Amino acid sequence: MSEKQHALIFELSEPGRVSYSLPDLDVPEQSIGELVPTNYVREEPPDLPEVSELQLMRHYTSLSNRNHGVDSGFYPLGSCTMKYNPKVHEDVARLPGFAHIHPYQPVSTVQGALELMYELQNSLAEITGMDEVTLQSAAGAQGEWTGLMLIRAFHEANGDFQRTKVIVPDSAHGTNPASATVAGFDAVTVKSNDRGLVDLDHLKEVVGNDTAALMLTNPNTLGLFEEEIVEMAKVVHEAGGKLYYDGANSNAILGITRPGDMGFDVVHLNLHKTFTTPHGGGGPGSGPVGVKEELARFLPVPTVVKEEGYYRFNRESERPDSIGRIKPYYGNFGINVRAYTYIRTMGAEGLRKVSENAVLNANYMMRRLAPYFDAPYEQHCKHEFVLSGRKQKKLGVRTLDIAKRLLDFGYHPPTIYFPLNVDECMMVEPTETETKETLDAFIDAMIQIAKEAEEEPETVQEAPHETVLGRLDETTAARKPVLRYQKS
Amino acid sequence: MNYRYLPTTDRDQQKMLDEIGVEQVEDLFADIPAGVRYKEDLQLPPSLSEPELVKHLQGLAKRNIDTNDYVSFLGAGVYEHYIPSVVNHVISRSEFYTAYTPYQPEISQGELQAIFEFQTMICELTGMEVANSSMYDGSTALAEAAMMSVGQTKKNTVLVSESVHPEALQVLKTVAKGQNVEVKTVSIANGTTDLNDLKEKYDDDTACVLVQHPNFFGHLEDLEAVEKVVHEKKSLFVVSSNPLSLGVLQPPGHFGADVVVGDVQPFGIPSQYGGPHCGYFAVAKKFMRKVPGRLVGQTKDENGKRGFVLTLQAREQHIRRDKATSNICSNQALNALAASVAMSALGKKGVQDMANQNIQKAHYAKNRLNEAGFSTVYEQPFFNEFVVDVKKTVAEVNEELLKRGMLGGFDLGSIDQKRENQMLIAVTELRTKEEIDRFVDGLEEIV
């Protein structure tokens, strides 16, 4: 598509073309003006495109060719767990018995769906070491907010209204403090120490009788396991606070350790990360929330219960202390079908191997890349690791340049400039589904880029060279926003 | 046991361990305190081979009655519509569905452009100037609109009509509690928002007024009258709207809405037991920088070629952290793509045709039911849903309909006991005259 501007579908439009087919109306037709008051009848039809079916397919096929997914090539985007999305999941989720069932059908007509949800609730509770799970949250961020609302309800039920603060590490994902805010808390930052772990002494300083919760990913966003987790849990619990586990990094811990055993009270999981449901270009995800027994009565309604072999939703009267509804219907069911299918594929042993191989791959890459980039932390990493580009920065090559240069090799770059506490950060997460050959090829590309930074920095600084477009002007995009197509 | 998603062989593993300088994989987990190291096997059902797995899932799916086999009159926020075959083919392109958020625009132009086109289509349908890339669903979009209004106006009460979807109202209340915002409900009179109650409750602290149009009962709201009240004291006018209805109905933007939200499920997204669907969020231009979620903007690359990027990101959680007014990160991108493809396939003509078939068939069904002696509970203009008194409890009637291969309408008694005889009936373009007649005949027999 280098020859000319890639057309928008609106620019392909030609009046009179269609790409749909409906039968002729088989009931007597009345004018709309007779059915609704005339001032409610649309005057100008929405200007949607008018294209033929082949035009439509070519348009979207050509767009897909301008997009990089896991199936296109390596995608080591740290913290996002871009692992392989099994194809059989797509098949089963499209079975009519899952895809074409209505949320208000009588539960007697959807027992298969409820059984699946019930079994998935139980499996996720077992994997996380929690007592009860809700499948309602649509994504990780909604799971975080739900979990914090549960903690708030718990404290308030105890008459404890002064717990207004949620502690988050400086390395936390941006959703953590944002979720704290929208759940009505103030976010307080706890520092990391020079080993990349939460500074326990600082935690002791910031914790107090105003602490509602500590939010933590473990392993943390640097890919490092919080070794002092038991001590941290004790500090927070003794102060009357709760521990929240952000499951973004649970790909490192399946069958290895469980948040519930580490002392966490509330957990969310990102099924679109650890449990292989496709990222979809940005969603949909699913963010189930698990809790310990003492928080279960606050869970959003409804969850699935089983009674004498029959599945049903619990009634609101059975959960009088529920925080209420957080999402219509029953969560992203279609996504939950895929996660259930994955768990049934892997079983307990398979899931443990997932984490073992994810961690093996990450450590292998980190050790091989350490001579060329700064690896700021000594210890073994878990499923991901960070590198700093500060050595290259001195040569005038920024981490952004390295990322753009990787595009020329056909790779999606790592997450960059995050976490915020590492200068020129690159966060690499290979996942367990990649072969050693793929890891080696990526490592070779990174080594070549490190050499280019020394010998011919402009090759890196001016990258990418091979993509359909060069670097895009994001400043103008934000200053003079053009957010929709307008006919010229 | 072999695992098809795990390619690392014993030989690979040995080489990698040698490079790392440890003896065994277990050594990589030495930093996990022994007390919390999980030593047993997780108690999970056994692993299944692919043929066993497919059989098992098919077995579960078969235990559900689906709307391919049963004639459905269920709606109430989730609708069975024509899904052009192209939709599934496009969203099955794994370049789309195995990608994540387009953080690297040079290799994500496909997704970015598709979202830009989605934003444009939503603006066209709603009559608004700016639309975002998607929200989780219509209900959470409505709650986000309320919170945006609070942030914008610095007022702390939201007024919501009781004629919005009851689950949306519940979600709004949960979200509002989180941000210590007060929710006041406006009662219903004759199946639509009670304007007198609205005027009574509207005051200086009203951040916004939220209505649904067509509302939960299928009726059109008097948007003109509501708008006059809402803008009296500079509150925001938020309208939740079924986007398909806008193929024949004047868009909320025409009536001065500040924010229009809803769910694009009617366009190319199967009901799938209630999710994933896809919320949309559209605003007047002056609120562009207050919109939650991701926005795609047009720009140029260094050679002057048109391209697209995520833009105005300073609004979002990854930049603003605890100062962000919304925490949304992952959204419903693939569903937005499905909706875009469906809207492209229907196009300008098809969206009017399909909307027209809905309103015509629903009115045909209503007239047939009236003729058969079933009264409509309200005489209000409606789109593709309406409320009928079926003379017996809807629960009983639906059980009988099921035996006749039909899924009856939504049981309003499930949300309000006084309404146990009231059925909310949805009639889409997929219902044939013959099916509607059979439904009416069935009801006559049952009652």
CSV table of C-alpha atoms in Angstrom, one decimal, chain A residues 81 83 85 120 124 134-135 137-140 247 250 268-279 284-288 332-333 335-340 342-343:
chain,number,residue,atom,x,y,z
A,81,THR,CA,1.1,-11.6,28.2
A,83,LYS,CA,0.7,-15.6,24.3
A,85,ASN,CA,-4.6,-17.7,21.3
A,120,LEU,CA,-14.9,-21.7,35.9
A,124,LEU,CA,-10.2,-19.8,39.3
A,134,THR,CA,-17.3,-13.6,40.4
A,135,LEU,CA,-17.0,-13.6,36.7
A,137,SER,CA,-15.9,-7.8,35.6
A,138,ALA,CA,-15.3,-7.0,31.9
A,139,ALA,CA,-11.6,-6.3,32.2
A,140,GLY,CA,-8.7,-5.9,34.6
A,247,GLY,CA,-3.4,-10.6,38.6
A,250,SER,CA,-0.2,-14.3,37.2
A,268,HIS,CA,-8.5,-10.1,40.0
A,269,LEU,CA,-7.3,-12.1,37.0
A,270,ASN,CA,-7.0,-10.9,33.4
A,271,LEU,CA,-8.3,-13.8,31.4
A,272,HIS,CA,-7.1,-12.1,28.3
A,273,LYS,CA,-3.5,-12.4,29.6
A,274,THR,CA,-2.9,-15.5,31.6
A,275,PHE,CA,-5.8,-17.6,30.2
A,276,THR,CA,-5.2,-17.0,26.5
A,277,THR,CA,-8.4,-15.2,25.5
A,278,PRO,CA,-7.6,-13.0,22.6
A,279,HIS,CA,-6.7,-9.4,23.2
A,284,PRO,CA,-12.8,-7.5,25.1
A,285,GLY,CA,-11.2,-8.9,28.1
A,286,SER,CA,-12.5,-10.5,31.3
A,287,GLY,CA,-11.5,-9.7,34.8
A,288,PRO,CA,-12.9,-12.1,37.3
A,332,ASN,CA,-18.2,-11.3,29.3
A,333,PHE,CA,-19.5,-14.8,29.0
A,335,ILE,CA,-14.6,-14.7,26.8
A,336,ASN,CA,-15.2,-16.9,29.9
A,337,VAL,CA,-16.0,-19.8,27.6
A,338,ARG,CA,-12.6,-19.5,26.1
A,339,ALA,CA,-10.8,-19.4,29.4
A,340,TYR,CA,-12.7,-22.4,30.7
A,342,TYR,CA,-8.1,-23.4,28.2
A,343,ILE,CA,-8.1,-24.6,31.7
